[in-house]
């Protein structure tokens, strides 16, 4: 089993359940409110830890109680926390989230300590970093730091998975260092610079990313599963039926399942299936991490679904 390192964000998610999203200037009364651990980086690390992967988290928390709590929480979920530091004078990243009755969400993120991750932090822990084989990135820490780390790690022979969310301007030079890019359908078109969906189909948009140097594009499509685009080939991989209560973190769960399967030696299309399964399980409860499966739960789910895979 290859070892995995997640370099990214740690947020505290403040989640209000709402009947519907508010209009500008409108005040709504929430159905309920909860606080969860979240952030795309932390979500991926916890999903991997729950599955039993050998996983390390690299990131920053603030000098507040949330920071220490989050580190303890990661440790309890089997994540190596030696790459997490506390940023003096900063607050832990925060995400303000509404979830409506369809399980859809709207999110505003305040980066806090996540915004303090510098290329020099990557250099400072280089020796420990290169012990891992597979690296997961998202875009909730400074893009310059992501670009720097992706390039250096790829040049050191590592495998790079980038979930380019939230959609942000990326330097052109980053694409050639990415082995697997896992945008959602909207993000594929955003990065291809082709947002007119009627003119540019998914395959063409992903093709633009591949021509810019990305190895493989995996377009996450929620309840429609995922599309795997390599060279000029596009294949569709079905989603698993599920009941969506809260889709927050479903994409992160997908990435974790995908990476876990790759690290276990599965082929890419099988790894996408595992990503779909972990994503499907994760949406069944409120909170990004609440319903992420253990390996045992994943096995049981795969066994009872019609689409079995030996993992
Ligand atoms: O991908 C889901 C995550 O995005 C949430 O946990 C929230 O923290 C936001 O960063
Ligand atoms: Na969830």
CSV table of C-alpha atoms and ligand atoms in Angstrom, one decimal:
chain,number,residue,atom,x,y,z
A,1,UNK,CA,0.0,0.0,0.0
A,2,UNK,CA,1.4,3.4,-1.1
A,3,UNK,CA,1.4,6.2,1.5
A,4,UNK,CA,-0.6,9.3,0.9
A,5,UNK,CA,-0.1,12.9,1.9
A,6,UNK,CA,-2.8,15.6,1.8
A,7,UNK,CA,-1.5,19.2,1.5
A,8,UNK,CA,-4.3,21.6,2.0
A,9,UNK,CA,-6.9,23.3,4.2
A,10,UNK,CA,-8.4,22.7,7.6
A,11,UNK,CA,-11.7,24.5,8.3
A,12,UNK,CA,-14.3,24.6,10.9
A,13,UNK,CA,-17.7,24.3,9.1
A,14,UNK,CA,-20.6,26.2,10.6
A,15,UNK,CA,-23.6,24.6,9.1
A,16,UNK,CA,-27.2,26.0,9.1
A,17,UNK,CA,-29.9,23.8,7.7
A,18,UNK,CA,-32.4,25.9,5.8
A,19,UNK,CA,-35.6,25.4,4.0
A,20,UNK,CA,-34.2,27.3,1.0
A,21,UNK,CA,-31.4,29.7,0.3
A,22,UNK,CA,-31.9,33.3,1.4
A,23,UNK,CA,-32.4,36.1,-1.1
A,24,UNK,CA,-30.1,39.2,-1.0
A,25,UNK,CA,-31.2,41.3,2.0
A,26,UNK,CA,-33.4,38.5,3.4
A,27,UNK,CA,-33.2,37.0,6.9
A,28,UNK,CA,-34.2,33.4,7.3
A,29,UNK,CA,-34.6,31.3,10.4
A,30,UNK,CA,-32.6,28.1,10.2
A,31,UNK,CA,-34.1,24.7,10.9
A,32,UNK,CA,-30.9,23.8,12.8
A,33,UNK,CA,-27.3,24.6,13.3
A,34,UNK,CA,-24.2,22.5,13.9
A,35,UNK,CA,-20.4,22.9,13.9
A,36,UNK,CA,-18.2,20.3,12.1
A,37,UNK,CA,-14.6,19.8,11.1
A,38,UNK,CA,-14.2,20.4,7.4
A,39,UNK,CA,-12.0,22.1,4.8
A,40,UNK,CA,-11.2,20.2,1.6
A,41,UNK,CA,-7.8,19.1,2.8
A,42,UNK,CA,-9.0,17.9,6.2
A,43,UNK,CA,-12.0,16.2,4.7
A,44,UNK,CA,-9.8,14.2,2.3
A,45,UNK,CA,-7.4,13.3,5.1
A,46,UNK,CA,-10.1,12.1,7.4
A,47,UNK,CA,-11.8,10.1,4.7
A,48,UNK,CA,-8.5,8.4,4.0
A,49,UNK,CA,-7.8,7.8,7.7
A,50,UNK,CA,-11.2,6.3,8.2
A,51,UNK,CA,-10.6,3.9,5.3
A,52,UNK,CA,-7.3,2.9,6.9
A,53,UNK,CA,-4.9,4.5,4.5
A,54,UNK,CA,-1.4,5.5,5.6
A,55,UNK,CA,-2.1,9.2,5.4
A,56,UNK,CA,-0.3,12.4,6.5
A,57,UNK,CA,-1.9,15.9,6.6
A,58,UNK,CA,0.1,19.0,5.9
A,59,UNK,CA,-1.6,22.3,6.8
A,60,UNK,CA,-2.1,25.1,9.3
A,61,UNK,CA,-4.5,25.8,12.0
A,62,UNK,CA,-5.0,29.0,14.0
A,63,UNK,CA,-4.0,29.8,17.5
A,64,UNK,CA,-7.5,29.0,18.9
A,65,UNK,CA,-9.4,26.1,20.5
A,66,UNK,CA,-10.6,24.9,17.1
A,67,UNK,CA,-7.1,24.4,15.9
A,68,UNK,CA,-6.1,22.0,18.8
A,69,UNK,CA,-9.5,20.3,18.5
A,70,UNK,CA,-9.0,19.7,14.8
A,71,UNK,CA,-5.5,18.2,15.3
A,72,UNK,CA,-6.9,15.8,18.0
A,73,UNK,CA,-9.8,14.9,15.7
A,74,UNK,CA,-7.4,14.1,12.8
A,75,UNK,CA,-5.2,11.9,15.1
A,76,UNK,CA,-8.3,10.0,16.3
A,77,UNK,CA,-9.2,9.3,12.7
A,78,UNK,CA,-5.8,7.7,12.0
A,79,UNK,CA,-4.2,10.7,10.3
A,80,UNK,CA,-0.5,11.5,10.9
A,81,UNK,CA,-0.5,15.2,12.1
A,82,UNK,CA,3.2,15.8,12.2
A,83,UNK,CA,2.9,18.1,9.2
A,84,UNK,CA,0.4,20.5,10.8
A,85,UNK,CA,1.5,23.7,12.5
A,86,UNK,CA,-0.2,26.4,14.5
A,87,UNK,CA,0.0,29.8,12.9
A,88,UNK,CA,0.7,32.5,15.5
A,89,UNK,CA,-2.0,35.2,15.7
A,90,UNK,CA,-4.2,33.5,13.0
A,91,UNK,CA,-7.6,32.0,13.4
A,92,UNK,CA,-8.5,28.5,12.1
A,93,UNK,CA,-10.1,28.6,8.6
A,94,UNK,CA,-13.9,28.9,8.7
A,95,UNK,CA,-16.6,27.9,6.3
A,96,UNK,CA,-20.1,29.3,6.6
A,97,UNK,CA,-22.5,26.8,5.0
A,98,UNK,CA,-26.2,26.7,4.2
A,99,UNK,CA,-27.7,23.3,3.4
A,100,UNK,CA,-31.2,23.2,1.9
A,101,UNK,CA,-33.8,20.5,2.0
A,102,UNK,CA,-32.6,19.0,-1.2
A,103,UNK,CA,-29.1,18.6,0.2
A,104,UNK,CA,-27.6,21.4,-1.9
A,105,UNK,CA,-25.2,23.8,-0.3
A,106,UNK,CA,-23.8,27.3,-0.5
A,107,UNK,CA,-20.5,28.0,1.1
A,108,UNK,CA,-18.4,31.1,2.0
A,109,UNK,CA,-14.9,30.2,3.2
A,110,UNK,CA,-12.6,32.5,5.3
A,111,UNK,CA,-9.1,31.0,4.9
A,112,UNK,CA,-7.6,32.2,8.2
A,113,UNK,CA,-4.5,30.1,8.9
A,114,UNK,CA,-4.8,28.2,5.6
A,115,UNK,CA,-3.9,31.4,3.9
A,116,UNK,CA,-0.5,31.4,5.6
A,117,UNK,CA,0.9,28.3,3.9
A,118,UNK,CA,4.0,29.4,2.1
A,119,UNK,CA,6.4,27.6,-0.3
A,120,UNK,CA,9.0,27.9,2.5
A,121,UNK,CA,6.7,25.7,4.6
A,122,UNK,CA,7.1,23.0,1.9
A,123,UNK,CA,10.9,23.4,1.9
A,124,UNK,CA,11.1,23.2,5.7
A,125,UNK,CA,9.4,19.8,5.8
A,126,UNK,CA,10.8,18.4,2.5
A,127,UNK,CA,12.6,15.4,4.1
A,128,UNK,CA,9.4,14.2,5.7
A,129,UNK,CA,7.3,15.0,2.7
A,130,UNK,CA,9.1,12.8,0.3
A,131,UNK,CA,8.4,9.8,2.4
A,132,UNK,CA,4.9,9.8,0.9
A,133,UNK,CA,4.2,8.5,-2.6
A,134,UNK,CA,0.8,10.0,-3.6
A,135,UNK,CA,-0.1,13.7,-3.0
A,136,UNK,CA,-3.5,15.3,-2.8
A,137,UNK,CA,-4.0,19.0,-3.4
A,138,UNK,CA,-7.1,21.3,-3.5
A,139,UNK,CA,-7.2,25.1,-3.8
A,140,UNK,CA,-8.0,26.4,-0.3
A,141,UNK,CA,-4.4,27.3,0.4
A,142,UNK,CA,-2.5,29.9,-1.6
A,143,UNK,CA,-2.2,28.9,-5.3
A,144,UNK,CA,1.4,29.9,-5.4
A,145,UNK,CA,2.2,27.3,-2.7
A,146,UNK,CA,0.2,24.7,-4.4
A,147,UNK,CA,2.0,25.4,-7.7
A,148,UNK,CA,5.4,25.3,-6.0
A,149,UNK,CA,4.7,22.0,-4.1
A,150,UNK,CA,3.1,20.3,-7.1
A,151,UNK,CA,6.1,21.1,-9.3
A,152,UNK,CA,8.8,20.1,-6.8
A,153,UNK,CA,7.0,16.9,-5.8
A,154,UNK,CA,6.4,15.8,-9.4
A,155,UNK,CA,10.0,16.4,-10.2
A,156,UNK,CA,10.9,14.2,-7.3
A,157,UNK,CA,8.9,11.4,-8.9
A,158,UNK,CA,5.7,11.6,-6.9
A,159,UNK,CA,2.1,11.1,-8.1
A,160,UNK,CA,0.0,14.3,-8.0
A,161,UNK,CA,-3.8,14.5,-7.7
A,162,UNK,CA,-5.3,18.0,-7.9
A,163,UNK,CA,-8.9,18.7,-7.1
A,164,UNK,CA,-9.0,22.2,-8.6
A,165,UNK,CA,-11.7,23.5,-6.2
A,166,UNK,CA,-12.8,26.1,-5.5
A,167,UNK,CA,-12.3,27.3,-9.1
A,168,UNK,CA,-9.4,29.7,-9.1
A,169,UNK,CA,-6.9,31.1,-11.6
A,170,UNK,CA,-4.1,28.6,-12.1
A,171,UNK,CA,-0.6,29.4,-13.5
A,172,UNK,CA,-0.2,27.8,-16.9
A,173,UNK,CA,2.9,26.0,-15.8
A,174,UNK,CA,1.1,23.8,-13.2
A,175,UNK,CA,-0.9,21.7,-15.7
A,176,UNK,CA,2.0,19.5,-16.9
A,177,UNK,CA,2.8,18.4,-13.3
A,178,UNK,CA,-0.6,17.0,-12.6
A,179,UNK,CA,-1.2,13.3,-13.0
A,180,UNK,CA,-4.9,13.3,-12.1
A,181,UNK,CA,-7.1,16.4,-12.1
A,182,UNK,CA,-10.5,15.9,-10.5
A,183,UNK,CA,-12.7,18.9,-11.3
A,184,UNK,CA,-16.5,18.8,-11.3
A,185,UNK,CA,-18.2,19.4,-14.7
A,186,UNK,CA,-18.4,23.2,-14.2
A,187,UNK,CA,-14.8,23.4,-13.2
A,188,UNK,CA,-13.6,21.4,-16.3
A,189,UNK,CA,-15.1,24.1,-18.5
A,190,UNK,CA,-13.8,26.9,-16.3
A,191,UNK,CA,-10.2,25.6,-16.6
A,192,UNK,CA,-10.5,24.9,-20.3
A,193,UNK,CA,-11.7,28.6,-20.6
A,194,UNK,CA,-14.8,27.3,-22.4
A,195,UNK,CA,-17.8,28.0,-20.3
A,196,UNK,CA,-20.4,27.9,-23.0
A,197,UNK,CA,-21.6,24.4,-22.4
A,198,UNK,CA,-23.6,24.2,-25.6
A,199,UNK,CA,-20.6,24.8,-27.8
A,200,UNK,CA,-17.9,22.9,-25.9
A,201,UNK,CA,-18.8,19.4,-24.6
A,202,UNK,CA,-17.1,17.9,-21.6
A,203,UNK,CA,-14.8,15.8,-23.7
A,204,UNK,CA,-13.5,18.7,-25.7
A,205,UNK,CA,-13.0,20.8,-22.6
A,206,UNK,CA,-11.1,18.0,-20.8
A,207,UNK,CA,-9.1,17.6,-24.0
A,208,UNK,CA,-7.9,21.2,-23.7
A,209,UNK,CA,-6.6,20.4,-20.2
A,210,UNK,CA,-4.9,17.3,-21.4
A,211,UNK,CA,-3.2,19.2,-24.2
A,212,UNK,CA,-2.0,21.7,-21.6
A,213,UNK,CA,-0.2,18.7,-19.9
A,214,UNK,CA,-2.6,17.1,-17.4
A,215,UNK,CA,-2.2,13.3,-17.4
A,216,UNK,CA,-5.8,12.2,-16.8
A,217,UNK,CA,-9.0,14.3,-16.2
A,218,UNK,CA,-11.7,12.8,-14.0
A,219,UNK,CA,-14.8,15.0,-14.1
A,220,UNK,CA,-17.0,14.4,-11.1
A,221,UNK,CA,-20.7,14.6,-11.9
A,222,UNK,CA,-22.4,13.9,-8.6
A,223,UNK,CA,-25.5,11.7,-9.0
A,224,UNK,CA,-24.4,11.1,-12.6
A,225,UNK,CA,-21.1,9.5,-11.5
A,226,UNK,CA,-17.9,10.5,-13.1
A,227,UNK,CA,-16.2,10.8,-16.5
A,228,UNK,CA,-12.7,9.6,-17.1
A,229,UNK,CA,-10.9,11.3,-19.9
A,230,UNK,CA,-7.5,10.1,-21.1
A,231,UNK,CA,-5.9,11.0,-24.4
A,232,UNK,CA,-8.9,11.3,-26.6
A,233,UNK,CA,-11.0,8.6,-24.9
A,234,UNK,CA,-13.9,9.4,-22.6
A,235,UNK,CA,-15.6,6.8,-20.5
A,236,UNK,CA,-18.5,7.2,-18.1
A,237,UNK,CA,-18.5,5.5,-14.7
A,238,UNK,CA,-21.9,5.2,-13.0
A,239,UNK,CA,-22.7,6.6,-9.6
A,240,UNK,CA,-24.0,4.4,-6.8
A,241,UNK,CA,-27.6,5.2,-5.8
A,242,UNK,CA,-27.8,7.0,-2.5
A,243,UNK,CA,-29.9,9.3,-0.5
A,244,UNK,CA,-28.4,12.8,-0.4
A,245,UNK,CA,-29.0,14.6,2.9
A,246,UNK,CA,-25.9,16.9,2.6
A,247,UNK,CA,-23.5,16.8,-0.3
A,248,UNK,CA,-20.9,19.0,1.4
A,249,UNK,CA,-17.6,17.1,1.1
A,250,UNK,CA,-18.8,14.6,-1.4
A,251,UNK,CA,-16.1,15.7,-3.8
A,252,UNK,CA,-13.5,15.3,-1.1
A,253,UNK,CA,-14.8,11.8,-0.3
A,254,UNK,CA,-14.5,11.0,-4.0
A,255,UNK,CA,-10.9,12.1,-4.1
A,256,UNK,CA,-10.1,10.1,-0.9
A,257,UNK,CA,-11.7,6.9,-2.3
A,258,UNK,CA,-10.0,7.4,-5.6
A,259,UNK,CA,-6.6,7.9,-4.0
A,260,UNK,CA,-7.1,5.0,-1.5
A,261,UNK,CA,-7.8,2.7,-4.4
A,262,UNK,CA,-4.9,3.9,-6.5
A,263,UNK,CA,-2.6,3.5,-3.5
A,264,UNK,CA,-3.9,-0.1,-3.1
A,265,UNK,CA,-2.9,-0.8,-6.7
A,266,UNK,CA,-6.2,-0.6,-8.5
A,267,UNK,CA,-6.5,0.5,-12.1
A,268,UNK,CA,-7.7,4.1,-12.7
A,269,UNK,CA,-11.2,3.2,-13.8
A,270,UNK,CA,-11.7,0.9,-10.8
A,271,UNK,CA,-10.3,3.7,-8.6
A,272,UNK,CA,-12.9,6.0,-10.0
A,273,UNK,CA,-15.6,3.5,-9.0
A,274,UNK,CA,-14.3,3.4,-5.5
A,275,UNK,CA,-14.3,7.2,-5.5
A,276,UNK,CA,-17.9,7.1,-6.5
A,277,UNK,CA,-18.8,4.7,-3.8
A,278,UNK,CA,-17.1,6.7,-1.0
A,279,UNK,CA,-18.7,9.8,-2.3
A,280,UNK,CA,-22.2,8.2,-2.4
A,281,UNK,CA,-21.8,7.0,1.2
A,282,UNK,CA,-20.6,10.4,2.5
A,283,UNK,CA,-23.7,12.3,1.6
A,284,UNK,CA,-26.0,10.4,3.8
A,285,UNK,CA,-25.6,12.6,6.9
A,286,UNK,CA,-25.3,16.3,7.6
A,287,UNK,CA,-21.6,17.4,7.9
A,288,UNK,CA,-18.8,16.8,5.4
A,289,UNK,CA,-17.1,14.0,7.4
A,290,UNK,CA,-20.0,12.5,9.4
A,291,UNK,CA,-20.9,9.7,7.0
A,292,UNK,CA,-17.5,9.0,5.5
A,293,UNK,CA,-17.1,5.2,5.6
A,294,UNK,CA,-14.6,3.0,7.2
A,295,UNK,CA,-13.1,0.3,5.1
A,296,UNK,CA,-15.6,-2.2,6.6
A,297,UNK,CA,-18.5,0.0,5.7
A,298,UNK,CA,-17.2,0.5,2.2
A,299,UNK,CA,-16.8,-3.3,1.7
A,300,UNK,CA,-20.3,-3.9,2.9
A,301,UNK,CA,-21.7,-1.2,0.6
A,302,UNK,CA,-19.8,-2.6,-2.4
A,303,UNK,CA,-21.0,-6.1,-1.6
A,304,UNK,CA,-24.6,-5.2,-1.5
A,305,UNK,CA,-24.6,-2.9,-4.5
A,306,UNK,CA,-24.8,-4.6,-7.9
A,307,UNK,CA,-21.5,-3.2,-9.0
A,308,UNK,CA,-19.0,-5.3,-7.1
A,309,UNK,CA,-15.3,-4.6,-7.1
A,310,UNK,CA,-12.6,-6.6,-5.4
A,311,UNK,CA,-10.5,-4.2,-3.4
B,1,LIG,O1,-15.5,20.5,0.1
B,1,LIG,C1,-16.2,20.8,1.2
B,1,LIG,C2,-15.5,21.8,2.1
B,1,LIG,O2,-15.5,23.0,1.4
B,1,LIG,C3,-16.3,22.1,3.4
B,1,LIG,O3,-15.9,21.2,4.4
B,1,LIG,C4,-15.9,23.5,3.7
B,1,LIG,O4,-14.9,23.7,4.7
B,1,LIG,C5,-15.3,24.1,2.3
B,1,LIG,O5,-14.0,24.4,2.4
B,2,LIG,NA1,-22.2,14.5,4.5
